[in-house]
mmCIF file of C-alpha atoms in Angstrom:
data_model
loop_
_atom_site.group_PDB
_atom_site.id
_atom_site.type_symbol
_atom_site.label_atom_id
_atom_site.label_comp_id
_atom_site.label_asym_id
_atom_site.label_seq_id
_atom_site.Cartn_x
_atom_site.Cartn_y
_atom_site.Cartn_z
ATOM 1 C CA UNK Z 1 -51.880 4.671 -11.764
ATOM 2 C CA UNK Z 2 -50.720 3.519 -8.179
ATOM 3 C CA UNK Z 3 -48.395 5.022 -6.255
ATOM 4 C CA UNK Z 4 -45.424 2.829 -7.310
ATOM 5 C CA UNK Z 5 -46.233 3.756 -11.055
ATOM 6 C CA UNK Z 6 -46.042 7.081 -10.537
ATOM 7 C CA UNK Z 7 -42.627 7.358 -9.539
ATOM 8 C CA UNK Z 8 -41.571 6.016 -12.259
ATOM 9 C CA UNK Z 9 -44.287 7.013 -15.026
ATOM 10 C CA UNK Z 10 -45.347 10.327 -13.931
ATOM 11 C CA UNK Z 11 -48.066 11.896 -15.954
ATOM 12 C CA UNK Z 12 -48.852 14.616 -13.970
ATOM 13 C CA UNK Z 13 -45.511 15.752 -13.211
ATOM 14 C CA UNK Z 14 -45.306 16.783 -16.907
ATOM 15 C CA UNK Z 15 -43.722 20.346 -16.498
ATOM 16 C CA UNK Z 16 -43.668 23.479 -19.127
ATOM 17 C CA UNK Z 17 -42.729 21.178 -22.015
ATOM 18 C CA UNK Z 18 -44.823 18.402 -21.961
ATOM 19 C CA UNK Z 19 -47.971 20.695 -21.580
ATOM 20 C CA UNK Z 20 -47.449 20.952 -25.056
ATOM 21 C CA UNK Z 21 -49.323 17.632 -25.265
ATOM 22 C CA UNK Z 22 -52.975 17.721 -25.371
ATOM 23 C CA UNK Z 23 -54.962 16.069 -22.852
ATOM 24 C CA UNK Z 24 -55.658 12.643 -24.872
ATOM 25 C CA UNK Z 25 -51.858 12.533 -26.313
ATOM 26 C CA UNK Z 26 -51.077 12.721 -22.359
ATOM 27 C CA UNK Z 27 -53.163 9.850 -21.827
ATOM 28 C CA UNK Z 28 -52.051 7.797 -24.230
ATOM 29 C CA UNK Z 29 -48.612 8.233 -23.687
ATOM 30 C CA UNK Z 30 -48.523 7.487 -20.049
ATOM 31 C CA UNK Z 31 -50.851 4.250 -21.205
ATOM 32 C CA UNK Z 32 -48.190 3.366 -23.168
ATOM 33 C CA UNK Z 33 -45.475 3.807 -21.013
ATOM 34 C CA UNK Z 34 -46.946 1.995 -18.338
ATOM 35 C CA UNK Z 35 -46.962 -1.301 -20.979
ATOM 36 C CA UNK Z 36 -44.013 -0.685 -21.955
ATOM 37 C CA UNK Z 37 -41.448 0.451 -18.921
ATOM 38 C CA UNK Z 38 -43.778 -1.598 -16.168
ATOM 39 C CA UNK Z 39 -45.752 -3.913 -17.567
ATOM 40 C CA UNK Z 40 -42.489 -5.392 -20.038
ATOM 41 C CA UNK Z 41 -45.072 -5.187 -23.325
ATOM 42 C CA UNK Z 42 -42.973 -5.225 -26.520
ATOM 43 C CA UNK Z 43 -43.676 -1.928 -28.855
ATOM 44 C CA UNK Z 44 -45.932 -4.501 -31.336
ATOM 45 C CA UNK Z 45 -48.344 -5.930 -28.428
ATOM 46 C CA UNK Z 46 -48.701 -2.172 -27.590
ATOM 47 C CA UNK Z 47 -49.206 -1.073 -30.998
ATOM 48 C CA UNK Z 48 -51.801 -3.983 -31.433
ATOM 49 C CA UNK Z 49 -53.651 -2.988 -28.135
ATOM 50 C CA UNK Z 50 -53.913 1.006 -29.398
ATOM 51 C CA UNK Z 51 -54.272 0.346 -32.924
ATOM 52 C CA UNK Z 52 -51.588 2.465 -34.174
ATOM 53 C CA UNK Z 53 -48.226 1.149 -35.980
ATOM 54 C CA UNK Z 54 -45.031 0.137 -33.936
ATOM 55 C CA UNK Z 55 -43.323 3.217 -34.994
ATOM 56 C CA UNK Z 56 -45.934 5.613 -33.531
ATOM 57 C CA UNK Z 57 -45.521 3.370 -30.537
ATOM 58 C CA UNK Z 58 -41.507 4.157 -30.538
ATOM 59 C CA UNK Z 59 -41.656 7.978 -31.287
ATOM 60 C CA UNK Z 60 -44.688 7.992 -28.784
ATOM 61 C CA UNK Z 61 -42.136 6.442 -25.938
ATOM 62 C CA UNK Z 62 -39.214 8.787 -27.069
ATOM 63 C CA UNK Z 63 -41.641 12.445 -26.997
ATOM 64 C CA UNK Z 64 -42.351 11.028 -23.168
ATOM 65 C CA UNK Z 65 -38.834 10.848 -22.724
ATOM 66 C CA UNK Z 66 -37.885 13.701 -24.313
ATOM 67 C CA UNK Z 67 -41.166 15.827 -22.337
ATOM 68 C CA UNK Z 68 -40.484 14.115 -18.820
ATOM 69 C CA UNK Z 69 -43.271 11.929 -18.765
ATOM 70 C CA UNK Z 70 -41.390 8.647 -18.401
ATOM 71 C CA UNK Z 71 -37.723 9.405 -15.355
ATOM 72 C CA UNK Z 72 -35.921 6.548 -15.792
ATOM 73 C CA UNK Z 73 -33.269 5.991 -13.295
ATOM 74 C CA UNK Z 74 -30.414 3.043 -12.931
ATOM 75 C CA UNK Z 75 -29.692 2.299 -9.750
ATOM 76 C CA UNK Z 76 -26.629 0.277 -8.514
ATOM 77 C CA UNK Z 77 -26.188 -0.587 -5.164
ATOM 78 C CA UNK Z 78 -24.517 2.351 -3.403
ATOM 79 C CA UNK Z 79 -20.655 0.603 -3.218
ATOM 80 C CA UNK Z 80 -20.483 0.295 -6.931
ATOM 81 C CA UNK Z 81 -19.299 3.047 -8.738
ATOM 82 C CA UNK Z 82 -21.053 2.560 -12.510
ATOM 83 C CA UNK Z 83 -19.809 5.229 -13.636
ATOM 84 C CA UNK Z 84 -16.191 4.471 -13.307
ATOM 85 C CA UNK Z 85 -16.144 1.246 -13.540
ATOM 86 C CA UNK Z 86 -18.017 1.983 -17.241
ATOM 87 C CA UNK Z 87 -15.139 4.274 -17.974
ATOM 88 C CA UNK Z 88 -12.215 2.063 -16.638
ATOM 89 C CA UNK Z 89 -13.323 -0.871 -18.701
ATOM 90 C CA UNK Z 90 -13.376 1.484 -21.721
ATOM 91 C CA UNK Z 91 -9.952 2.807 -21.339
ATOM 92 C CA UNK Z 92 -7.951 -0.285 -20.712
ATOM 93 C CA UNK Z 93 -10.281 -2.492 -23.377
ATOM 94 C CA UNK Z 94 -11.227 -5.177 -20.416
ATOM 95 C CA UNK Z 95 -14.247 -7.755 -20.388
ATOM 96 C CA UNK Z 96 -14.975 -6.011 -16.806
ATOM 97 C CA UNK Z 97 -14.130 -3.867 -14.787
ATOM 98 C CA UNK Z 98 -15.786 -3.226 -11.224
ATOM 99 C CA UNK Z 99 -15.316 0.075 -9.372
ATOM 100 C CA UNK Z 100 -16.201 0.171 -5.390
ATOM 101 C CA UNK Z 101 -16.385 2.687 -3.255
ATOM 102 C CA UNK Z 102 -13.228 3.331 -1.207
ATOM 103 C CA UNK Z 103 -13.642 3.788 2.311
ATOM 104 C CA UNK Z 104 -13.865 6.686 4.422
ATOM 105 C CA UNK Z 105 -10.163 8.815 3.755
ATOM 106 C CA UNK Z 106 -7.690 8.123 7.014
ATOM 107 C CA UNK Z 107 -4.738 10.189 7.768
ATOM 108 C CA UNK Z 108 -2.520 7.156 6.855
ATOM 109 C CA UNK Z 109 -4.465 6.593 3.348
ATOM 110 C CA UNK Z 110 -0.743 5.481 1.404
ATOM 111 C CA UNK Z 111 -0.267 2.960 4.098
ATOM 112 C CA UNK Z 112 -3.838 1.478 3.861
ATOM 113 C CA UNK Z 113 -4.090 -1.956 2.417
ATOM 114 C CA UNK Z 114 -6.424 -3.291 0.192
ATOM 115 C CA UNK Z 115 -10.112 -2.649 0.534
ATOM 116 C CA UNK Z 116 -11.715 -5.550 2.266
ATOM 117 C CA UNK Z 117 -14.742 -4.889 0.160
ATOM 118 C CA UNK Z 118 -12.645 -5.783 -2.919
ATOM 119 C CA UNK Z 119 -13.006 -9.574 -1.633
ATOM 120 C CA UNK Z 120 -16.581 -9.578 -1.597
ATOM 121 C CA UNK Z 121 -17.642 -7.814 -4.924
ATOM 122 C CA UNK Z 122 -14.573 -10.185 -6.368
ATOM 123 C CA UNK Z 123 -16.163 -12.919 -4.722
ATOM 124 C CA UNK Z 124 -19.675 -12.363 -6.212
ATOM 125 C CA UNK Z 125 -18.044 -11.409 -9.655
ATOM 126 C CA UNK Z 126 -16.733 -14.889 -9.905
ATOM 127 C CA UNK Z 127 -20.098 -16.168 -9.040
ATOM 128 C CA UNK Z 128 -21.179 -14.765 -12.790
ATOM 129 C CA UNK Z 129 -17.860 -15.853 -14.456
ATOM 130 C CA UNK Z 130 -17.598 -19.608 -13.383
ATOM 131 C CA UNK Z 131 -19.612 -22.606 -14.896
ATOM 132 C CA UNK Z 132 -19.994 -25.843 -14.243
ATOM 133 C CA UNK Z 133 -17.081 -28.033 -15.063
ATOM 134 C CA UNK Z 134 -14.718 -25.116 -15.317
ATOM 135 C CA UNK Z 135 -11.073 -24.786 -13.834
ATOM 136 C CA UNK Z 136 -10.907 -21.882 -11.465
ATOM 137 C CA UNK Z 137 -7.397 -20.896 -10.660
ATOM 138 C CA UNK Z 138 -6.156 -18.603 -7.766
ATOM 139 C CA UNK Z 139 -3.079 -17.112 -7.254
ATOM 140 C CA UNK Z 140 -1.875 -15.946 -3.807
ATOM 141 C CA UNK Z 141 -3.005 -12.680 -2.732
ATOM 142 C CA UNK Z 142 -4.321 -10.886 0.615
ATOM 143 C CA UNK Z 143 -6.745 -9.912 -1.754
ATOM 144 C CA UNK Z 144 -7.514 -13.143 -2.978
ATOM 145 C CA UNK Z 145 -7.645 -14.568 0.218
ATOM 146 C CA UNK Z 146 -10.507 -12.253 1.206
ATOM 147 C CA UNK Z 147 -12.211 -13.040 -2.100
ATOM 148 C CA UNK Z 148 -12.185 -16.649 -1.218
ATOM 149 C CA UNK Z 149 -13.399 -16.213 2.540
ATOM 150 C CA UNK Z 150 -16.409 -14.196 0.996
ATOM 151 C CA UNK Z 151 -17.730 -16.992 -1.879
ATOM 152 C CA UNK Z 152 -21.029 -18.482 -0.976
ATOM 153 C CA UNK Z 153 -21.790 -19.729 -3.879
ATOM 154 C CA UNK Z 154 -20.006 -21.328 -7.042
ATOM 155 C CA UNK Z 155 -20.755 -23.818 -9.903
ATOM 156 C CA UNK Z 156 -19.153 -27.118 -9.679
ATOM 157 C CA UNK Z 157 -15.688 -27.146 -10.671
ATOM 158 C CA UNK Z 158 -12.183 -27.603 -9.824
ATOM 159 C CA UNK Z 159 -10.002 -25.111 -8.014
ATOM 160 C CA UNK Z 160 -6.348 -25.154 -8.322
ATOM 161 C CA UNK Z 161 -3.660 -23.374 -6.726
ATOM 162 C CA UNK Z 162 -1.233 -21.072 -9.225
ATOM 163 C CA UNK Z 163 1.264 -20.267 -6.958
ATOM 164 C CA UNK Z 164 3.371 -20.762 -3.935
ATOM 165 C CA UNK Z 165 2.568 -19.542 -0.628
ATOM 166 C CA UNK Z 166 4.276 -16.650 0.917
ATOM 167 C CA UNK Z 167 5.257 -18.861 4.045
ATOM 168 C CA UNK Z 168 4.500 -22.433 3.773
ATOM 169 C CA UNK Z 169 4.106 -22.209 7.786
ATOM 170 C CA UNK Z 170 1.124 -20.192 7.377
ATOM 171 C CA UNK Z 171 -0.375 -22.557 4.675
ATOM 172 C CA UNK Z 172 -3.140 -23.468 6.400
ATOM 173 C CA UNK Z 173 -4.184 -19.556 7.059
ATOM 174 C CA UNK Z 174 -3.412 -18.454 3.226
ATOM 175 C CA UNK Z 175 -3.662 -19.744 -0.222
ATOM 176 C CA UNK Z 176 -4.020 -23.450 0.257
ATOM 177 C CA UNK Z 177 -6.630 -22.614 2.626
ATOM 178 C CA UNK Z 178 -8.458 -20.091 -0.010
ATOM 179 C CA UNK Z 179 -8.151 -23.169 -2.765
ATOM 180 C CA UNK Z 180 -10.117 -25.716 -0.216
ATOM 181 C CA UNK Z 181 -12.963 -22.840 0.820
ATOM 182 C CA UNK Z 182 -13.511 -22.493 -3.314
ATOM 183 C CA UNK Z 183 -13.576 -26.135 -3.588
ATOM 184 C CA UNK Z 184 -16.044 -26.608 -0.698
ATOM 185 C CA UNK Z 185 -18.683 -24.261 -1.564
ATOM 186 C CA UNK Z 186 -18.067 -25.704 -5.179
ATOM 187 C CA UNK Z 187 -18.490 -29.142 -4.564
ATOM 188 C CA UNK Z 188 -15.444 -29.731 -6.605
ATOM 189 C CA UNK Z 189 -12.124 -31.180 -6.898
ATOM 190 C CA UNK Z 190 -9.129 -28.881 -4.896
ATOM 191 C CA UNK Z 191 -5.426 -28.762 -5.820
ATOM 192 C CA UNK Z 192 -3.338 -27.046 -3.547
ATOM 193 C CA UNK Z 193 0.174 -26.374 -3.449
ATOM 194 C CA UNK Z 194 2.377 -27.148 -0.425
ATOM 195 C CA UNK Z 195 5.422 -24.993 -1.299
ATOM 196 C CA UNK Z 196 6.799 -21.435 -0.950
ATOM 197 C CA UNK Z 197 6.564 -19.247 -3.155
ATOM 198 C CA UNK Z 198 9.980 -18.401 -3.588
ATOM 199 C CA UNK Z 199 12.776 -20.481 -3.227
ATOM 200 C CA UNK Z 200 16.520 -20.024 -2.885
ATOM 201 C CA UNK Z 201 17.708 -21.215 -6.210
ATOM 202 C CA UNK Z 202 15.908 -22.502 -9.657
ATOM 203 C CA UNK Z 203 17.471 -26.289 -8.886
ATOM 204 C CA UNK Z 204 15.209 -26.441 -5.607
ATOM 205 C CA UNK Z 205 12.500 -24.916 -7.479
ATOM 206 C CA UNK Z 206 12.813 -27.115 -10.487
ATOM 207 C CA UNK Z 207 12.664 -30.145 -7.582
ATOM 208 C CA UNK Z 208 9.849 -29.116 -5.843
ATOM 209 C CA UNK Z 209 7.846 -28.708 -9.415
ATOM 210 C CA UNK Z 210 8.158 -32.317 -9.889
ATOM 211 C CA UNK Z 211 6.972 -33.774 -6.563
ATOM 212 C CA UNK Z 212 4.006 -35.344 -7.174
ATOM 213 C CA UNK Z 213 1.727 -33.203 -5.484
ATOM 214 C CA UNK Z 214 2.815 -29.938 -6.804
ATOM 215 C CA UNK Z 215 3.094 -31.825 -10.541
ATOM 216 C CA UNK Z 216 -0.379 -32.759 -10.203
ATOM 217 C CA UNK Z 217 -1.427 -29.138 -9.197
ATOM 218 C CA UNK Z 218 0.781 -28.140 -12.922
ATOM 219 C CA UNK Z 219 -0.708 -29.835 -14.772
ATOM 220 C CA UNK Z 220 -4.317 -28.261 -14.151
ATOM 221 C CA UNK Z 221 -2.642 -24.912 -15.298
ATOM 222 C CA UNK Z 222 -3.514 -25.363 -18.993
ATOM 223 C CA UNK Z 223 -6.965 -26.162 -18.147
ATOM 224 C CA UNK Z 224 -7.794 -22.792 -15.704
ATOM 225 C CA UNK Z 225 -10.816 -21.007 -17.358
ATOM 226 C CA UNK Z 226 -10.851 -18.495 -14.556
ATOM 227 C CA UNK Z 227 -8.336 -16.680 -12.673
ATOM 228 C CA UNK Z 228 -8.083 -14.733 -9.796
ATOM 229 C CA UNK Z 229 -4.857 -12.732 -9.161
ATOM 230 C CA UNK Z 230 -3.772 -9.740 -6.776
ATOM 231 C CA UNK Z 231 -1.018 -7.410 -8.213
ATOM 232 C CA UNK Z 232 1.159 -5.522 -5.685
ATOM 233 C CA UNK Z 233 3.607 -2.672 -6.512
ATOM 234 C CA UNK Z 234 7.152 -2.819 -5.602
ATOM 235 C CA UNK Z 235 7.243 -1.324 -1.763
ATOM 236 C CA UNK Z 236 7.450 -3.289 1.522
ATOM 237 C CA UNK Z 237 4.172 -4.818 2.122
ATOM 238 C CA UNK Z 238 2.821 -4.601 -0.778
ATOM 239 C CA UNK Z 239 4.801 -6.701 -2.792
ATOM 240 C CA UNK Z 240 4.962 -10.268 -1.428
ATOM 241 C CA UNK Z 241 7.864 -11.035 -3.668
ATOM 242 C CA UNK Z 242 9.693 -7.772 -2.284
ATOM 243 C CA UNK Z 243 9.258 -8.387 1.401
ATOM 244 C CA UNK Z 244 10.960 -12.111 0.403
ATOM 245 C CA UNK Z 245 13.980 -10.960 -1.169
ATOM 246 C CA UNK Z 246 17.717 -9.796 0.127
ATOM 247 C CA UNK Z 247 18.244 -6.029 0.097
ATOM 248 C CA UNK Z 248 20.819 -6.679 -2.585
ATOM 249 C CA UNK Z 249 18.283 -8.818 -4.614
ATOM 250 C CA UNK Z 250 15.690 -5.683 -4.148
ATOM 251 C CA UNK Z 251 18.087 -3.417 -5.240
ATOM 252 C CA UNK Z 252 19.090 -5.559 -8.451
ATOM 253 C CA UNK Z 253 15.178 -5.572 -9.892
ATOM 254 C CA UNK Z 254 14.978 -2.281 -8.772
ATOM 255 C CA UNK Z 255 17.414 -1.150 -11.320
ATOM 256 C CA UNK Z 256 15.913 -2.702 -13.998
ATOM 257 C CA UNK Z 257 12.565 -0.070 -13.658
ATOM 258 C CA UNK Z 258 10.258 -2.806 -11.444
ATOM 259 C CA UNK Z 259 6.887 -0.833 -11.277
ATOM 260 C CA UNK Z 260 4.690 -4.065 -10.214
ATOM 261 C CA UNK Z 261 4.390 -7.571 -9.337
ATOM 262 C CA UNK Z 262 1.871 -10.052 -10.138
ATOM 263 C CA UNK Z 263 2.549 -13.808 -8.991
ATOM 264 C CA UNK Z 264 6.148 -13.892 -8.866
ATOM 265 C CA UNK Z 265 6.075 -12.294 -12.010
ATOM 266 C CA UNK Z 266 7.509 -8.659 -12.268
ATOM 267 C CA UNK Z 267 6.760 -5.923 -14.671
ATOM 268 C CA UNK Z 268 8.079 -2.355 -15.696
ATOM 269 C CA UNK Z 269 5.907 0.685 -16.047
ATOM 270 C CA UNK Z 270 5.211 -0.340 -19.765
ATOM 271 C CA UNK Z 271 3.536 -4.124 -18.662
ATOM 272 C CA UNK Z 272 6.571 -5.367 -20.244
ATOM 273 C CA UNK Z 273 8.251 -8.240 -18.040
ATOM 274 C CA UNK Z 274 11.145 -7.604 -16.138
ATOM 275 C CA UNK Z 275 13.359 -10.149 -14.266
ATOM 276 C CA UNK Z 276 12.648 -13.129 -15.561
ATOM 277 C CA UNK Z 277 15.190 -15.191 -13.659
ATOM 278 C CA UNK Z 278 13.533 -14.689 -10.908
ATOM 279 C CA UNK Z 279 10.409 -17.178 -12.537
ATOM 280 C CA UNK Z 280 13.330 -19.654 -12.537
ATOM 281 C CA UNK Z 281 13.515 -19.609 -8.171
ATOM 282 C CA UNK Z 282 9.384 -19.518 -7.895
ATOM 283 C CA UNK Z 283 7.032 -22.135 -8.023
ATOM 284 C CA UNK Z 284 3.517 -20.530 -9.911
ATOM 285 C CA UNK Z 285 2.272 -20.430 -13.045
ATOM 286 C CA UNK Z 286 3.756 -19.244 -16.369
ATOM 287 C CA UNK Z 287 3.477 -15.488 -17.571
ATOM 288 C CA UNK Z 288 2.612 -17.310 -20.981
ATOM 289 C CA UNK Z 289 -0.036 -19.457 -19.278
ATOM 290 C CA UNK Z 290 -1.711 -16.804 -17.853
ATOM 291 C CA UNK Z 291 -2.013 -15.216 -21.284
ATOM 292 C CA UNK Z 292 -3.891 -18.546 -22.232
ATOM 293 C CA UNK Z 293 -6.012 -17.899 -19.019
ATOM 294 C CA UNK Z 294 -9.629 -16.668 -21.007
ATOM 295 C CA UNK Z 295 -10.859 -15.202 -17.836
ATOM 296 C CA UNK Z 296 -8.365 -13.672 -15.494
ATOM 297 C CA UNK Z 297 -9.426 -11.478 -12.935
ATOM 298 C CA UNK Z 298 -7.267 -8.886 -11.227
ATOM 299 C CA UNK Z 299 -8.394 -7.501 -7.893
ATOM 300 C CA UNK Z 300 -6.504 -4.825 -6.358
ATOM 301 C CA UNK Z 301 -7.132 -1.016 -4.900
ATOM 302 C CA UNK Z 302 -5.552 1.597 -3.133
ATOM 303 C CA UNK Z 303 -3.886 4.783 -4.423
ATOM 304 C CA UNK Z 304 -0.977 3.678 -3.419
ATOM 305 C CA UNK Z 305 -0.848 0.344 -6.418
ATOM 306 C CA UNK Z 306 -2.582 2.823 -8.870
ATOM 307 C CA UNK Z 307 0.944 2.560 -10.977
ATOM 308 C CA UNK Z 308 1.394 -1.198 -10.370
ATOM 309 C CA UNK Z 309 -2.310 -1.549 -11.520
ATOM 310 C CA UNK Z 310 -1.298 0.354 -15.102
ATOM 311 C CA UNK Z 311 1.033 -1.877 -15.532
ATOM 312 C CA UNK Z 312 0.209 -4.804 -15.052
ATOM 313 C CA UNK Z 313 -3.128 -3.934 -17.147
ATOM 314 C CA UNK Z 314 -0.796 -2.866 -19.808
ATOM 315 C CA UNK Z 315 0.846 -6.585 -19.855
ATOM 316 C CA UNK Z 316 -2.137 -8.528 -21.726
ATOM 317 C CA UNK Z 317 -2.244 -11.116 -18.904
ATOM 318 C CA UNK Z 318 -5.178 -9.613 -17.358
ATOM 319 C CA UNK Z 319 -8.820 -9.168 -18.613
ATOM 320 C CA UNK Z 320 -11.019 -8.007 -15.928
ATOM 321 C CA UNK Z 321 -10.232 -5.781 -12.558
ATOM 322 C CA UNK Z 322 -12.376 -5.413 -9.341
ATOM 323 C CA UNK Z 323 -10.804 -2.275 -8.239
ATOM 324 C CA UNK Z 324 -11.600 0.836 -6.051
ATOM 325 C CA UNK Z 325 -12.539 4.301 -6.857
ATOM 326 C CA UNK Z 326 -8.962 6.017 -5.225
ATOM 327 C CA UNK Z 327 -7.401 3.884 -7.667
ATOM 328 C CA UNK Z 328 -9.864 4.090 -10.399
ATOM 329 C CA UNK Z 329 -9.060 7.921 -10.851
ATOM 330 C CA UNK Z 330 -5.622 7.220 -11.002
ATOM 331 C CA UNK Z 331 -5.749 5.007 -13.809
ATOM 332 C CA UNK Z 332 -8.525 6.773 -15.332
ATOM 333 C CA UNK Z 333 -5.483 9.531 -16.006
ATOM 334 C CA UNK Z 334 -2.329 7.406 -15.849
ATOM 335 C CA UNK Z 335 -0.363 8.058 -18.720
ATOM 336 C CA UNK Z 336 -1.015 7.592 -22.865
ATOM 337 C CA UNK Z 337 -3.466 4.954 -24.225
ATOM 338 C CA UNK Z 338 -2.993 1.872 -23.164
ATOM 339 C CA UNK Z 339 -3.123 -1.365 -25.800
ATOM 340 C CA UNK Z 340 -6.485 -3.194 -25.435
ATOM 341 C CA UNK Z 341 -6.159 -5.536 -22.683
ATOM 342 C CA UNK Z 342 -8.397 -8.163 -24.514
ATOM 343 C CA UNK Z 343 -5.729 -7.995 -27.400
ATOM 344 C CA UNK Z 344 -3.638 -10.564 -24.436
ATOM 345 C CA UNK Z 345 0.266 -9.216 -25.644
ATOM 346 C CA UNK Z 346 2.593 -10.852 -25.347
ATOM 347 C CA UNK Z 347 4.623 -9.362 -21.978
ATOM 348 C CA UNK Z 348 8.029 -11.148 -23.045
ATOM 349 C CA UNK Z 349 7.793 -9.013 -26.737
ATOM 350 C CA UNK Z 350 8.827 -5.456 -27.667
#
């Protein structure tokens, strides 16, 4: 056995308990772990080379376990927390859920944004999630934004844009910009949309939906296989939609128990949806369509959106998170039970 095979077979490390073994069982079950853990051998080619049954084989591979013959570790790379992200997906019933490290603590940790690294492990999550031919939607979002700035690779497919920008004079540094990087390390089609976000009434809104442009970008939205979305909780700066309404209009949602926000769409601490007039005034896509949405992807960290996390996990719109571990713990003891996110609720019911 090589040097390589010993740190992961180790015969001779065998300790009190496994000197219970005599000197041939030894043998023979280090011979048999090396086919097996090493060499990739299936329990019958094994049992075929020794002569014995494939059940000796399997009790042979378990008494190494059990004896610490055989140390198996899993290793993840250092940023992603396995652990958590194991547990997170468990408690909120998501398809994924991927935990990285936060980084190092700051005096002004409330105030920090976003991780940066959420972008990247986002970005090489959708890497895994998209096919070829799919429809990959993306919301706006710093932290979408980042995600998109970070793909370097992508099946072909078509990326549309699901909602407004924040300022269309900034267009060309935000979503739109985010849709045409997807697009060009796709190959594929792109489908931005030239339009705020918000607008100052729903008959503006309801004009801007059907210029031609924007239509085209619509009609895309019942074909999105994949979604990315950020989620921001209702503070200054963290909330796009916040930081773009009237003190009086802030005040108004506030009342009725805002706890997050999720492309123009905002949500109480329960995931049910709040303020749904505002939908009328914004151009992006449906709460409903989202729910059709198999694969939507919410990235977003931080202690401070912990809450606005939990909720909008609790909505059914969302089935995967790329979070961080300071907001991981929260959420790992936010509240009672949550409803299966896979079960996609409806956010409009009781």
């Amino acid at each position: 056995m090589n040097s390589s095979e010993e740190s992961a077979v180790s015969a001779m490390s065998a300790g009190r308990s496994a000197m219970r073994m005599g000197p041939a069982e030894l043998v023979q079950a280090a011979a048999m772990a090396r086919r097996f853990y090493l060499e990739g051998k299936s329990k019958i080619q094994i049992a075929e080379e020794f002569g014995v049954s494939r059940f000796k084989v399997a009790r042979v591979l378990e008494t190494a376990l059990e004896r610490d013959l055989v140390r198996i570790e899993i290793r993840v790379p250092a940023e992603l927390d396995a652990e958590r992200s194991d547990a997170l997906r468990a408690r909120y019933g998501l398809r994924h859920a991927v935990v990285v490290e936060s980084p190092a603590a700051t005096e002004d940790i409330d105030d920090s944004p976003d991780p940066e690294n959420l972008g990247e492990v986002a970005a090489g999550l959708l890497g895994e999630l998209v096919n070829e031919g799919d429809v990959l939607g993306l919301a706006w979002g710093r932290s979408t934004i980042n995600m998109a700035a970070a793909l370097d690779a992508l099946p072909p497919c078509t990326v549309v844009q699901l909602t407004g920008v924040y300022d269309a004079g900034t267009a060309e540094r935000g979503s739109v910009e985010a849709v045409r990087r997807a697009a060009q390390v796709s190959g594929g089609d792109a489908h931005p949309i030239y339009a705020p976000m918000l607008l100052p009434d729903a008959a503006t809104a309801a004009a801007l939906r059907h210029q031609t442009g924007i239509a085209r970008a619509f009609e895309y939205f019942d074909k999105v296989t994949v979604a990315a979305v950020s989620i921001g909780s209702w503070e200054p700066g963290i909330s796009t939609v916040h930081d773009m309404l009237t003190d009086e209009e802030r005040a108004h949602y506030a009342s009725l128990g805002v706890a997050a926000e999720m492309s123009a769409h905002l949500f109480d601490a329960e995931g049910r949806r709040v303020g749904r007039d505002l939908g009328e005034r914004c151009i992006t896509v449906e709460a409903d369509r989202l729910r059709r949405i198999p694969e939507v992807v919410a990235i977003a960290g931080g202690q401070r959106k912990a809450a606005a996390i939990d909720a909008v996990l609790r909505s059914g719109l969302v089935t995967s998170l790329v979070t961080d571990t300071a907001a991981a713990d929260q959420l790992l003891i936010a509240g009672s039970a949550p409803r299966p996110a896979l079960d996609r609720a409806d956010p409009d019911g009781e």
